[in-house]
Tab-separated table of C-alpha atoms in Angstrom:
chain	number	residue	atom	x	y	z
A	224	MET	CA	236.471	69.773	22.433
A	225	ARG	CA	238.150	72.568	20.960
A	226	HIS	CA	237.231	76.505	19.517
A	227	GLU	CA	238.176	78.887	17.247
A	228	SER	CA	238.127	82.823	17.132
A	229	ASP	CA	236.893	84.920	14.794
A	230	GLY	CA	239.224	87.745	12.848
A	231	ASN	CA	242.621	86.304	14.862
A	232	THR	CA	243.506	83.266	15.083
A	233	CYS	CA	242.970	80.915	18.355
A	234	SER	CA	242.363	77.608	18.750
A	235	SER	CA	242.742	75.498	22.129
A	236	GLN	CA	241.516	72.289	22.954
A	237	ILE	CA	240.281	70.880	26.578
A	238	LEU	CA	239.691	66.885	27.335
A	239	VAL	CA	236.524	66.522	29.435
A	240	GLY	CA	235.907	62.438	29.906
A	241	THR	CA	236.428	59.457	32.103
A	242	SER	CA	239.099	56.724	33.548
A	243	VAL	CA	239.627	53.928	36.314
A	244	ILE	CA	241.549	57.000	38.088
A	245	GLU	CA	240.832	61.094	38.507
A	246	ASN	CA	243.115	63.259	36.557
A	247	ILE	CA	243.410	67.054	36.338
A	248	GLN	CA	245.576	69.010	34.715
A	249	THR	CA	245.854	72.990	35.306
A	250	GLU	CA	245.852	74.858	31.529
A	251	ASP	CA	249.276	77.050	30.692
A	252	LYS	CA	248.670	80.630	32.072
A	253	THR	CA	249.128	83.841	30.350
A	254	ASP	CA	248.034	87.241	30.925
A	255	GLU	CA	247.770	87.315	26.830
A	256	TYR	CA	245.404	85.258	24.902
A	257	SER	CA	243.035	86.106	21.872
A	258	CYS	CA	240.429	83.929	23.703
A	259	ARG	CA	240.050	81.673	26.088
A	260	MET	CA	238.342	78.442	27.248
A	261	PHE	CA	238.964	76.121	30.570
A	262	ILE	CA	237.446	73.751	32.476
A	263	LYS	CA	236.543	74.724	35.865
A	264	ILE	CA	236.225	72.304	38.876
A	265	PRO	CA	234.587	74.147	42.123
A	266	GLU	CA	236.630	72.904	44.364
A	267	ILE	CA	239.785	73.630	42.454
A	268	ASN	CA	240.648	77.372	42.490
A	269	ASP	CA	242.756	76.597	38.918
A	270	LEU	CA	241.937	76.341	35.283
A	271	ASN	CA	242.328	73.146	33.829
A	272	SER	CA	242.464	71.711	30.938
A	273	VAL	CA	241.526	68.221	31.880
A	274	TYR	CA	239.284	66.448	33.715
A	275	LEU	CA	238.865	63.205	33.634
A	276	GLN	CA	236.220	62.349	36.572
A	277	LYS	CA	237.126	58.706	38.114
A	278	ASN	CA	234.127	56.427	36.126
A	279	ASP	CA	232.319	55.263	38.894
A	280	LYS	CA	228.960	56.795	38.268
A	281	ARG	CA	225.790	57.240	36.477
A	282	ILE	CA	225.746	60.641	35.682
A	283	TYR	CA	228.543	63.626	35.004
A	284	HIS	CA	229.222	67.419	35.086
A	285	TRP	CA	231.425	69.439	33.015
A	286	ILE	CA	231.562	73.106	34.014
A	287	ILE	CA	233.738	75.245	30.663
A	288	GLY	CA	234.434	78.527	31.147
A	289	ILE	CA	234.996	80.535	27.544
A	290	ASN	CA	236.056	84.077	27.039
A	291	PRO	CA	235.241	84.823	23.860
A	292	HIS	CA	237.038	88.044	23.607
A	293	ASP	CA	241.463	88.450	23.773
A	294	SER	CA	243.951	90.416	26.516
A	295	SER	CA	243.978	93.413	24.604
A	296	THR	CA	242.135	96.691	25.839
A	297	SER	CA	240.251	96.326	22.024
A	298	LEU	CA	236.578	96.617	23.167
A	299	GLY	CA	233.790	95.289	21.147
A	300	LYS	CA	232.341	92.453	21.483
A	301	ASN	CA	234.158	88.397	19.357
A	302	THR	CA	232.775	85.007	18.208
A	303	VAL	CA	234.230	81.410	18.917
A	304	ASN	CA	233.501	78.270	17.495
A	305	ILE	CA	233.269	75.532	20.017
A	306	GLN	CA	233.821	72.666	18.571
A	307	TRP	CA	233.250	68.596	19.487
A	308	ASP	CA	233.914	64.638	17.436
A	309	PRO	CA	230.706	62.411	19.404
A	310	ARG	CA	232.516	59.774	16.977
A	311	GLN	CA	234.610	59.996	20.921
A	312	PHE	CA	231.610	59.713	22.943
A	313	THR	CA	230.990	56.984	24.368
A	314	SER	CA	228.038	55.264	23.038
A	315	SER	CA	226.150	54.431	26.197
A	316	GLY	CA	224.038	57.745	27.878
A	317	HIS	CA	223.016	61.025	27.157
A	318	TYR	CA	225.551	64.078	25.949
A	319	TYR	CA	223.831	67.456	26.364
A	320	MET	CA	224.854	71.271	27.240
A	321	LEU	CA	223.399	73.396	29.912
A	322	ASN	CA	223.874	78.014	29.645
A	323	GLY	CA	225.166	78.055	32.389
A	324	TYR	CA	227.113	76.163	35.428
A	325	GLU	CA	223.969	75.133	37.960
A	326	MET	CA	222.114	71.975	36.846
A	327	THR	CA	219.156	73.947	36.776
A	328	ALA	CA	220.124	76.011	33.612
A	329	GLU	CA	218.646	76.139	30.473
A	330	ILE	CA	219.807	72.831	28.170
A	331	ILE	CA	221.069	74.667	24.829
A	332	ILE	CA	221.399	72.176	23.254
A	333	SER	CA	219.779	68.224	24.091
A	334	ASP	CA	221.855	65.723	21.655
A	335	MET	CA	225.226	66.401	21.273
A	336	ARG	CA	225.322	63.846	18.975
A	337	GLN	CA	223.609	65.367	16.662
A	338	SER	CA	224.942	69.139	17.118
A	339	THR	CA	228.073	69.401	17.068
A	340	HIS	CA	229.525	72.802	17.784
A	341	LEU	CA	228.362	75.714	19.795
A	342	SER	CA	228.902	79.443	18.880
A	343	VAL	CA	229.466	82.087	21.850
A	344	MET	CA	229.522	85.865	21.311
A	345	GLY	CA	230.492	88.319	23.986
A	346	ALA	CA	232.688	91.263	25.160
A	347	ASP	CA	235.534	90.297	27.873
A	348	ALA	CA	233.748	88.703	29.824
A	349	THR	CA	233.273	84.608	30.898
A	350	GLN	CA	230.343	83.202	29.760
A	351	TYR	CA	229.865	79.170	31.520
A	352	PHE	CA	228.629	75.850	30.097
A	353	SER	CA	227.767	72.738	31.492
A	354	ILE	CA	228.418	69.849	29.990
A	355	ILE	CA	225.999	66.775	31.336
A	356	TRP	CA	226.596	62.822	30.649
A	357	ALA	CA	223.672	60.803	31.866
A	358	LEU	CA	223.725	56.944	31.501
A	359	ASP	CA	219.826	56.495	32.165
A	360	TYR	CA	218.563	60.072	31.753
A	361	ALA	CA	216.963	61.294	28.764
A	362	VAL	CA	216.611	65.290	28.913
A	363	SER	CA	213.801	67.277	28.542
A	364	GLN	CA	212.264	71.004	29.740
A	365	ILE	CA	208.731	71.045	29.688
A	366	HIS	CA	208.910	75.223	28.192
A	367	LEU	CA	205.609	77.172	30.625
A	368	LYS	CA	204.085	80.788	29.746
A	369	THR	CA	203.763	83.040	32.525
A	370	GLY	CA	200.231	82.669	34.205
A	371	TRP	CA	198.329	79.531	34.522
A	372	ASN	CA	199.588	76.454	32.774
A	373	LEU	CA	198.246	73.243	32.726
A	374	THR	CA	200.787	70.037	32.596
A	375	SER	CA	199.452	66.896	32.516
A	376	LEU	CA	202.687	63.951	33.815
A	377	PRO	CA	201.510	60.500	34.125
A	378	PHE	CA	201.327	58.975	37.382
A	379	GLN	CA	202.408	55.151	38.581
A	380	SER	CA	202.902	53.929	42.129
A	381	ALA	CA	205.201	51.849	42.747
A	382	VAL	CA	203.152	50.193	45.790
A	383	GLY	CA	199.702	50.448	44.742
A	384	PHE	CA	198.801	54.119	46.114
A	385	PRO	CA	195.857	54.556	45.558
A	386	LEU	CA	195.758	58.073	43.689
A	387	VAL	CA	192.046	59.404	45.592
A	388	ASP	CA	194.516	59.502	49.069
A	389	PHE	CA	197.157	61.744	47.360
A	390	PHE	CA	195.013	64.576	46.580
A	391	SER	CA	193.812	64.176	50.053
């Protein structure tokens, strides 16, 4: 993934993925920047530029931090454009992006193969996004309105559990 800032030229790259062995590389720390993108690993306090997780799961979660503003004292908001190349993705599984670092956060990109960029606008504060790769899980959200909602989901019992017993 890479991002570029409007106005000032700012370009940085991060690398997420899987490998035979885990690989984490800390980003070069500097107090001055025109925009910042990094990988956040909850168990590690450092800001990282590379996070290759060990290839032994069916679902992976990477947390990306983005500060679209520069480190100067200028006020206001800035926009950065984040881009990725889906040709570098594995051919299997589903890639999607969430707004936040929790797995229950809102899906903002449901198919990262189809949508290849995201614009992030903000002041001098870090915004977090999650990249999820799941081998078996297609992603969907049901948007409900405040109040009562009638939602129908199919129920199939693998063990012949009678549906009447489910409601008694």
